[in-house]
Tab-separated table of C-alpha atoms and ligand atoms in Angstrom:
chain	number	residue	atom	x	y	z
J	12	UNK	CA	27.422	0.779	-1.737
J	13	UNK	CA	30.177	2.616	-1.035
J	14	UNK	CA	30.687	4.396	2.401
J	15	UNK	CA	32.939	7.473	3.362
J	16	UNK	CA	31.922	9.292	6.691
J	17	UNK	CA	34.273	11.352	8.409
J	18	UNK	CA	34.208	12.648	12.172
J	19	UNK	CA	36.482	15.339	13.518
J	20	UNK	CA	36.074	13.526	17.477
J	21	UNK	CA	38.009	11.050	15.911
J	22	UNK	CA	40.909	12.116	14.896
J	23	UNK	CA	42.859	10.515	18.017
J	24	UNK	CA	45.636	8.221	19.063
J	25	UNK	CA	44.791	5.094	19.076
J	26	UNK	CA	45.495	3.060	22.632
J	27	UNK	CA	45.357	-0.803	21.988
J	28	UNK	CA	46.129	-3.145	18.862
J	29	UNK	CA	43.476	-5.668	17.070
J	30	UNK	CA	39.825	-4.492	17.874
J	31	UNK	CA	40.827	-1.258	19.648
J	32	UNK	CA	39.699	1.413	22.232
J	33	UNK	CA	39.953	4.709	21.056
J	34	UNK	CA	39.900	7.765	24.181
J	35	UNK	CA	36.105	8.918	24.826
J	36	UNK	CA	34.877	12.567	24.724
J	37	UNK	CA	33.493	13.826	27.861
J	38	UNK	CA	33.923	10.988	30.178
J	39	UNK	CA	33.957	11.532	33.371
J	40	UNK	CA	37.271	10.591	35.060
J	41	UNK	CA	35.949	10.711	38.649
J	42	UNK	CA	34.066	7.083	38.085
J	43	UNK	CA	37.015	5.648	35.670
J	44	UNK	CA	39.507	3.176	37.219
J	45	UNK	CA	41.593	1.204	35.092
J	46	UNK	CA	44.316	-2.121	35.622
J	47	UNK	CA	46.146	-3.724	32.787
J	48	UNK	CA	47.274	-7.341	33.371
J	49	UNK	CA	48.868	-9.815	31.798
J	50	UNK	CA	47.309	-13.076	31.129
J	51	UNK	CA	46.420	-15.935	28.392
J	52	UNK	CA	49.323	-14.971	26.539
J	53	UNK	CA	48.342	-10.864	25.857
J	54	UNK	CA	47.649	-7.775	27.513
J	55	UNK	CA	44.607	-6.966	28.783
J	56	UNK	CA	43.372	-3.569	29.497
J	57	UNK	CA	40.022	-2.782	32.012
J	58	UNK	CA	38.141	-0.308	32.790
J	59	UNK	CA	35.431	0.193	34.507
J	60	UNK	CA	32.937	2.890	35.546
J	61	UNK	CA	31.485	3.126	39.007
J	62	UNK	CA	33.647	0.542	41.100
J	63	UNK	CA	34.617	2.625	43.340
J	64	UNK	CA	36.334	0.910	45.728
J	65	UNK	CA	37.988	-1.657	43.228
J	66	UNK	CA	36.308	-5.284	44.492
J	67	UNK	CA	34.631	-5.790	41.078
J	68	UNK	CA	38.367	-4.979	39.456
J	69	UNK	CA	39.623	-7.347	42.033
J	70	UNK	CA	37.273	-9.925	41.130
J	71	UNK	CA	37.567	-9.504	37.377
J	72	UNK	CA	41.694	-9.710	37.493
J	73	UNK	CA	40.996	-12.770	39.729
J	74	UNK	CA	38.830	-14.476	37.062
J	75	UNK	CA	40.895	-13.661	33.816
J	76	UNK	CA	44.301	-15.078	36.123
J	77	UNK	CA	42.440	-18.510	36.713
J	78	UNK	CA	41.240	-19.049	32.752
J	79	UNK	CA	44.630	-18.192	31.814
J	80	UNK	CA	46.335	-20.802	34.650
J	81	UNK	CA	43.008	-23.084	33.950
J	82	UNK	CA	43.199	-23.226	30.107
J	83	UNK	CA	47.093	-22.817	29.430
J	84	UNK	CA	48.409	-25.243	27.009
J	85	UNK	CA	51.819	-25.287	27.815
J	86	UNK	CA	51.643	-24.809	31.805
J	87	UNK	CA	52.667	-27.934	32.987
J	88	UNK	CA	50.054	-28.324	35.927
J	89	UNK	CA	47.267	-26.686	34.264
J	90	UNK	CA	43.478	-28.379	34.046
J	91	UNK	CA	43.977	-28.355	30.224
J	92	UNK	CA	47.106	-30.146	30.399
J	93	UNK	CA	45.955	-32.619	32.414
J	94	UNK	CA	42.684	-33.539	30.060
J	95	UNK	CA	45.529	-33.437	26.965
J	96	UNK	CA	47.468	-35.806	29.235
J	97	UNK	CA	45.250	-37.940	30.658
J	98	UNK	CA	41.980	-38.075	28.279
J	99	UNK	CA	39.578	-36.615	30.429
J	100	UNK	CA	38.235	-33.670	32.636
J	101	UNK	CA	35.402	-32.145	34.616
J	102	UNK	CA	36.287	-28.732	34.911
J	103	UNK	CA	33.308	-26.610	34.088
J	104	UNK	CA	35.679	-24.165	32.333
J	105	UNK	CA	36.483	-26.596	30.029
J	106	UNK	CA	33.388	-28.258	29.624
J	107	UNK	CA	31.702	-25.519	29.266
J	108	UNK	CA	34.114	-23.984	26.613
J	109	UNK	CA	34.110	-27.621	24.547
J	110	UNK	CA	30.344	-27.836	24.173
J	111	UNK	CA	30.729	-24.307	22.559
J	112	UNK	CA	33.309	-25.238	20.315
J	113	UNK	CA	31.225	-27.821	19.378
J	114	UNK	CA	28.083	-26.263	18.621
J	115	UNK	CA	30.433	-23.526	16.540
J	116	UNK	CA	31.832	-26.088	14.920
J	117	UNK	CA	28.717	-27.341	13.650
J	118	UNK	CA	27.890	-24.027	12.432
J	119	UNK	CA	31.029	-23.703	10.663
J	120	UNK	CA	31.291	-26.582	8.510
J	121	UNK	CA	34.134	-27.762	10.666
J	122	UNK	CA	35.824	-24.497	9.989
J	123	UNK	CA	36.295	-24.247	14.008
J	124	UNK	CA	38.568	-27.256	15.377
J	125	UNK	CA	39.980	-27.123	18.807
J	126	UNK	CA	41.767	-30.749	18.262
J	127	UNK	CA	44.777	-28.728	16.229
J	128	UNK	CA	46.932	-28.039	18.677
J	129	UNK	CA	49.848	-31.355	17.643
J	130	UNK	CA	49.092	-29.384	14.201
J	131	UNK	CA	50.330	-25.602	15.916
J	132	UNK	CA	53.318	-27.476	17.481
J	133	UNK	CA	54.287	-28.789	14.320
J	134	UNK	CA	54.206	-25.390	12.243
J	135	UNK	CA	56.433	-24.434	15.477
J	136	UNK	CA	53.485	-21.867	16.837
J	137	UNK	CA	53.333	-22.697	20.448
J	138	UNK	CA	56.754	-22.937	20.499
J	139	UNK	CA	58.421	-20.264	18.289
J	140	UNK	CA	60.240	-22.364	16.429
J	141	UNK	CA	58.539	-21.827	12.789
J	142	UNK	CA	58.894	-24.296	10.032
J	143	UNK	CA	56.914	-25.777	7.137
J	144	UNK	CA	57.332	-29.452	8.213
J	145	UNK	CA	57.563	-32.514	6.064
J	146	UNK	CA	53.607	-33.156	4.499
J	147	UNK	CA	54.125	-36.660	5.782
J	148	UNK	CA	54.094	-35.244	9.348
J	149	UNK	CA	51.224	-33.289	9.020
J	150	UNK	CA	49.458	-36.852	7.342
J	151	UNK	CA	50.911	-38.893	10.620
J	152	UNK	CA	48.431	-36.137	13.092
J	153	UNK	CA	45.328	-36.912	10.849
J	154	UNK	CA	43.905	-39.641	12.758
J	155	UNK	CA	44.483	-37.746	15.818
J	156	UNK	CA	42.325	-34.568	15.025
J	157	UNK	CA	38.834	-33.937	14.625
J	158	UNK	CA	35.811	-32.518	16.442
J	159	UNK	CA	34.410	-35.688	16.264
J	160	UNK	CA	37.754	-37.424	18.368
J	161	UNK	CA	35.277	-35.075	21.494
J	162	UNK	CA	33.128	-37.116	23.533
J	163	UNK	CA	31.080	-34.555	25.756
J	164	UNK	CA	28.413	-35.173	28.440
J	165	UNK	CA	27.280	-32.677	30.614
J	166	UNK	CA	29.723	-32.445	33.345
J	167	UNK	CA	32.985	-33.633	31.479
J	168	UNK	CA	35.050	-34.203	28.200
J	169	UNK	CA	36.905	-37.439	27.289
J	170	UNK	CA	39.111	-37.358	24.501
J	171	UNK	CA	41.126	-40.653	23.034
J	172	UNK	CA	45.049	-40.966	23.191
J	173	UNK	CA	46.843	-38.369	21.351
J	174	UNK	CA	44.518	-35.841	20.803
J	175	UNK	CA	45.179	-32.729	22.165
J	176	UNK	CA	42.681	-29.300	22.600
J	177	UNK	CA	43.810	-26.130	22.520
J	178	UNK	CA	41.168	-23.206	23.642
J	179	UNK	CA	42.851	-20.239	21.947
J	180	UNK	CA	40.593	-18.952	19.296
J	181	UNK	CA	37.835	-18.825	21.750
J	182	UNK	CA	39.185	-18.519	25.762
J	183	UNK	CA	39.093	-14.676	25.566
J	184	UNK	CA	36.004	-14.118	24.453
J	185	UNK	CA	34.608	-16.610	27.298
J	186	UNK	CA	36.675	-14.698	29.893
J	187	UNK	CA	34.994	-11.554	28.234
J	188	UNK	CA	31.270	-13.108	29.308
J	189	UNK	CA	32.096	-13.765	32.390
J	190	UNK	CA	33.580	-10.303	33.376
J	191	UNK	CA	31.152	-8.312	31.169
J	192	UNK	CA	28.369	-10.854	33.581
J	193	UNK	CA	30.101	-9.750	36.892
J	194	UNK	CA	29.768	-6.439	35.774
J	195	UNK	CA	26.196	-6.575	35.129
J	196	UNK	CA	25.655	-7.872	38.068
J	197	UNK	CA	27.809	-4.634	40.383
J	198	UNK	CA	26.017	-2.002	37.717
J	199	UNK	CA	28.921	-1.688	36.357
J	200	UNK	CA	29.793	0.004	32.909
J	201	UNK	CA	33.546	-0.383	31.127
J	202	UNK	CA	35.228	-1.566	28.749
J	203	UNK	CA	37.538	-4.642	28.357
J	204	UNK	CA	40.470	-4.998	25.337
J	205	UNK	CA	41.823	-8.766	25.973
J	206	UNK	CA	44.604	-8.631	23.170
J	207	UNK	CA	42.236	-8.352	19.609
J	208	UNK	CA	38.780	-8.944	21.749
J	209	UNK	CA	37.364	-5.528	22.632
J	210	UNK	CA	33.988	-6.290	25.333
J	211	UNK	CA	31.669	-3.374	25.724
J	212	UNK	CA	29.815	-2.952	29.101
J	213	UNK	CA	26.453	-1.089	30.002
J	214	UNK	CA	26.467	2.394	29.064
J	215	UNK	CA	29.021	5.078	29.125
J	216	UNK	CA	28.577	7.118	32.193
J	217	UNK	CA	28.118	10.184	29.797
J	218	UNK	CA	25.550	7.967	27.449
J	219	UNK	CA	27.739	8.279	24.404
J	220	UNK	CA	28.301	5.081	21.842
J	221	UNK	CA	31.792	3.264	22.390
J	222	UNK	CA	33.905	3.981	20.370
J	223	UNK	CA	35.485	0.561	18.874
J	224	UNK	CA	39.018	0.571	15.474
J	225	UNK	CA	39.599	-2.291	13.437
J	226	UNK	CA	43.322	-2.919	13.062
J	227	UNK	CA	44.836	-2.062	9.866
J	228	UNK	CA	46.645	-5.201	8.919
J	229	UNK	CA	49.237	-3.665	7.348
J	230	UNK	CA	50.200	-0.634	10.548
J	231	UNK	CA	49.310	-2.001	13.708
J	232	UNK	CA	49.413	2.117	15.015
J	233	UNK	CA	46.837	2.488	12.459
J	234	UNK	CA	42.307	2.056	12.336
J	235	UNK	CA	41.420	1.166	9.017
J	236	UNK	CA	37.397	1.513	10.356
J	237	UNK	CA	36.140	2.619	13.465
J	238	UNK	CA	32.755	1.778	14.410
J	239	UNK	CA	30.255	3.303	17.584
J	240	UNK	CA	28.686	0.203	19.650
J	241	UNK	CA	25.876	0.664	21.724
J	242	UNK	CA	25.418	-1.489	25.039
J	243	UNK	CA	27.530	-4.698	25.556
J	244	UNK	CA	28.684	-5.980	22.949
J	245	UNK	CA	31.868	-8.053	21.745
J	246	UNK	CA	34.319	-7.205	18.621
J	247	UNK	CA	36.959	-8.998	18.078
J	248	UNK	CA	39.257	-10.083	15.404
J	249	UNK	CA	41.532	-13.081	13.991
J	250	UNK	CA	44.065	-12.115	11.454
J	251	UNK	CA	46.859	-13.274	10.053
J	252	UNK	CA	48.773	-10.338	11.140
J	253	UNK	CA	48.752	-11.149	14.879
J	254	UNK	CA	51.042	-14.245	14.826
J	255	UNK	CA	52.714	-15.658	11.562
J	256	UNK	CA	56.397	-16.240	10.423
J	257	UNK	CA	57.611	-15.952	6.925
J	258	UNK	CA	59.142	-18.598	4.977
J	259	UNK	CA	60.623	-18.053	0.921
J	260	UNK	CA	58.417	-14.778	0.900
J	261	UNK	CA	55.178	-16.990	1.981
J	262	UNK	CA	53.631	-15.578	5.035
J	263	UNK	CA	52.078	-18.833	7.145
J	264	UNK	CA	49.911	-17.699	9.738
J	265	UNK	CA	48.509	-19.027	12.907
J	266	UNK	CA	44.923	-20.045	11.887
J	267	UNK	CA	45.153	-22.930	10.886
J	268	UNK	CA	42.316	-24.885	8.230
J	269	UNK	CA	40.814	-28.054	9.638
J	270	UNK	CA	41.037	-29.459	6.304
J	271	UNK	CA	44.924	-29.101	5.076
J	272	UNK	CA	46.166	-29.043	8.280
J	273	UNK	CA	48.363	-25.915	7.207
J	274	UNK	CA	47.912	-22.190	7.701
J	275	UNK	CA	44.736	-20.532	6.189
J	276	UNK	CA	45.905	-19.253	2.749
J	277	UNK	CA	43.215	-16.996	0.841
J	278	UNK	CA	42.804	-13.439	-0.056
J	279	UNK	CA	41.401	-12.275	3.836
J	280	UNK	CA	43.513	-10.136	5.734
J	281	UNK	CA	41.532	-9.904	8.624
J	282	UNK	CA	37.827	-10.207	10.171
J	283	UNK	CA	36.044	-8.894	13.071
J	284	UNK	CA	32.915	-10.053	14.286
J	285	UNK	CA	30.308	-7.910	16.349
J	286	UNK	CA	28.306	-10.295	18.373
J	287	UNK	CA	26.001	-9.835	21.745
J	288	UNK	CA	28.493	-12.085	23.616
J	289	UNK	CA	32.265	-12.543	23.682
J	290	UNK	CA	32.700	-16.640	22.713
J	291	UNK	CA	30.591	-16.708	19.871
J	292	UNK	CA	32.245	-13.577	18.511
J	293	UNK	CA	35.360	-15.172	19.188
J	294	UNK	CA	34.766	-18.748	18.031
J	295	UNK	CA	33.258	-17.326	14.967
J	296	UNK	CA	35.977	-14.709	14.122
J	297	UNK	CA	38.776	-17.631	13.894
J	298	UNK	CA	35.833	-19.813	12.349
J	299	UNK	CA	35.432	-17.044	9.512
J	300	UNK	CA	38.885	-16.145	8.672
J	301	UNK	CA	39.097	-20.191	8.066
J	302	UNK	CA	36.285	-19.927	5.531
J	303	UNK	CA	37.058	-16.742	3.371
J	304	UNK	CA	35.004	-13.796	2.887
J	305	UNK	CA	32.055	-16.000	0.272
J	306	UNK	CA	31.640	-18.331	2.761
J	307	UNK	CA	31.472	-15.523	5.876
J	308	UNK	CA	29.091	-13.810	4.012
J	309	UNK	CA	26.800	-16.880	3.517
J	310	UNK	CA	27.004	-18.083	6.842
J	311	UNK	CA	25.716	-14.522	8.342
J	312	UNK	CA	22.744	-14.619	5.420
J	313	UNK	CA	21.798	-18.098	7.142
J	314	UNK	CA	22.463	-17.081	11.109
J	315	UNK	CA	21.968	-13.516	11.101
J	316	UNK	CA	23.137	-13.546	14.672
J	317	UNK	CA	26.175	-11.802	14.331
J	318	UNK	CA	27.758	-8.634	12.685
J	319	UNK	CA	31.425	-8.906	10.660
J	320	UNK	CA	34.360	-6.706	8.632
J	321	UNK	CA	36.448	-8.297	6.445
J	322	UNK	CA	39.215	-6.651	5.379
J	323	UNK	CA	40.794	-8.120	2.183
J	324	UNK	CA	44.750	-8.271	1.119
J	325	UNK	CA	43.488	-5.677	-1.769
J	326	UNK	CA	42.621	-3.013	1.115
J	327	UNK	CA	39.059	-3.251	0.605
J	328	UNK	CA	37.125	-3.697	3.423
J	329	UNK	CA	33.137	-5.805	3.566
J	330	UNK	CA	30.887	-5.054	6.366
J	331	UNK	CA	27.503	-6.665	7.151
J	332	UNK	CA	24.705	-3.932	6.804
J	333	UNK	CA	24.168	-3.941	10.425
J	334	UNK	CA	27.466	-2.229	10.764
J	335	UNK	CA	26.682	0.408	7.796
J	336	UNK	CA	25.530	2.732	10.076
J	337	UNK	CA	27.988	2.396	12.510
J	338	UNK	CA	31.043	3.365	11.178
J	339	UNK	CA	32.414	6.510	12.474
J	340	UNK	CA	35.076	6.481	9.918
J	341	UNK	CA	36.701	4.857	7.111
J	342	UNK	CA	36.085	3.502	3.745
J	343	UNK	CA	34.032	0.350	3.285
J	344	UNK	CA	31.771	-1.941	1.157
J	345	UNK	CA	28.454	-3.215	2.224
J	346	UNK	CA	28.049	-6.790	1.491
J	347	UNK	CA	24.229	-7.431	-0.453
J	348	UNK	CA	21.883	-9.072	2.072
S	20	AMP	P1	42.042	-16.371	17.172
S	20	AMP	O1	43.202	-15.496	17.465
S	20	AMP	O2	40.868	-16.197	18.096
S	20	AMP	O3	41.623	-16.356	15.748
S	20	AMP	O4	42.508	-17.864	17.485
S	20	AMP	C1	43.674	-18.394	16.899
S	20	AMP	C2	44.225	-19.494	17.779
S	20	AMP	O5	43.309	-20.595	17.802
S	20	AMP	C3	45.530	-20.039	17.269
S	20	AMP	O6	46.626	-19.377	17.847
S	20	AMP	C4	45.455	-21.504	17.668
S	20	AMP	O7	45.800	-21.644	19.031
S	20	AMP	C5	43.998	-21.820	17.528
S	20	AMP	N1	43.563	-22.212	16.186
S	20	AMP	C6	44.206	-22.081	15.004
S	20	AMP	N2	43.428	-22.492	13.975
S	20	AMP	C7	42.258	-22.889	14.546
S	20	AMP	C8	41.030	-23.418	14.025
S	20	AMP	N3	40.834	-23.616	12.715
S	20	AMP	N4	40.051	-23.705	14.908
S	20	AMP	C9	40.222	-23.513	16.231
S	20	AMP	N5	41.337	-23.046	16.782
S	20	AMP	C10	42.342	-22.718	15.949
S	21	MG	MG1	38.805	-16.378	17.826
């Protein structure tokens, strides 16, 4: 089925890149207050309705400054790098954060693998110094990736020599639960952009649906979809336009898949997931970029729990039914169920 709605409110600017906020009609600026930070690596923008005198702002810059310090893979005295250096942790962060990889993972078919981060170094992604390395290279990491190199118990992860996690295509959307939970907890409503993850909160003060765009792939000033969420909810997107380098005309991007050990290279642009909270949506938007758009669509006919846009390197874009009556604007296809 093919989709074209228009809307006159939404012909304006857009603020943010990846998922993004678009401007609200009829808020009311009186409640608003807003902070942008930086932290894990991207800007983050806030806002929230109702805290009036700025403790739950406090609190939530607070939180999203320890994850980044906590779960930094380069920092050289962070909690991460001391489970990559010494084999073990019992920060709850972290623990908490591996048992959801895990369980993703499962999900997945392996598609989600935090154990690539030698793998990232190698293509020169954590370091910014890009290069297709030597295949044997990428053979010598083998044995030292794998979900199943993870040995979890409740209150802490052990990992063997050499193997390395890296938290990155799921840390934002945890930092996203735990501020969209604080903010439950005050009364709060808002709305939280951290980088490509957009985290709705509550209800608008004037009880209108947010207002969420999908990235364009190819014009980061550009929505190529924009869709109205209702409560809290979590969009975000992985894409291979959000970190990549180009090599003789071949564009290698950051996502990397489990099974070559090389950038994902398929016919997806980009994909969003809509989920009721922030990790899974996260976990699963890296998780379904790995797996292409057949796959995507056959793991949401099994699970069900989760809404998605795909938007392919031909310009079409998939959405779930869910989202069919969503969209505010833009062309789309709706994916059988
Ligand atoms: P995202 O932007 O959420 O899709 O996450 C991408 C980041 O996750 C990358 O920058 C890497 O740090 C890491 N990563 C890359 N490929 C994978 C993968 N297949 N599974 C888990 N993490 C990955
Ligand atoms: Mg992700």
């Amino acid at each position: 089925m093919k989709i074209r709605v228009f809307s006159l409110l939404l012909a304006l600017a857009i603020l943010l890149t990846g998922c993004n906020l678009l401007p609200d009609a009829g808020e009311q600026p009186r409640e608003v207050s807003e902070s942008s930070i930086w932290a894990m690596d991207t800007q983050m923008d806030l806002r929230l309705y109702g805290d009036t005198d700025g403790v739950v702002m406090a609190e939530l810059t607070a939180t999203l400054n320890r994850l980044d310090h906590t779960l930094s893979a380069t920092a050289a005295d962070s909690a991460l790098t001391a489970l990559n250096e010494s084999g073990w942790t019992d920060d709850r962060d972290i623990v908490y954060l591996a048992s959801n990889a895990r369980k993703i993972s499962e999900q997945t078919g392996g598609a989600l693998d935090i154990t690539l981060l030698p793998v990232s170094r190698l293509w020169g992604f954590t370091t910014g110094s890009y290069g297709v390395p030597a295949a044997a290279d990428l053979e010598a990491l083998r044995d030292r990736v794998g979900m199943d190199k993870l040995s979890l118990t409740d209150e802490s992860v052990s990992v063997p020599a050499g193997t390395k996690l890296d938290f990155g295509a799921l840390a934002k959307g945890y930092a996203a639960d735990l501020c969209r939970a604080r903010m439950e907890e005050a009364g709060l409503s808002g709305l939280l952009a951290l980088g490509g993850n957009i985290q709705t909160v509550g209800t608008k003060p004037d009880g209108s649906d947010w207002i969420i765009g999908v990235q364009d792939p190819n014009d980061a000033g550009r929505y190529i979809l924009t869709l109205r969420l209702t409560g809290s909810k979590a969009a975000v997107s992985s894409g291979d336009y959000q970190r990549y380098f180009v090599q003789d005309s071949v564009r290698y991007c950051h996502i990397l898949d489990p099974e070559t050990l090389a950038p994902v290279r398929g016919s997806l642009r980009s994909v969003t997931v809509v989920a009721n909270e922030g990790l899974l949506a996260d976990g699963l938007s890296t998780a379904l970029y790995v797996l292409g758009r057949e796959a995507g669509t056959e793991l949401w006919r099994q699970r069900g729990n989760f809404e998605a846009v795909w938007i392919e390197d031909d310009g079409v874009v998939w959405v779930t039914p869910g989202l069919k009556d969503r969209i505010a604007d833009g062309d789309c296809q709706v994916i059988e169920p």
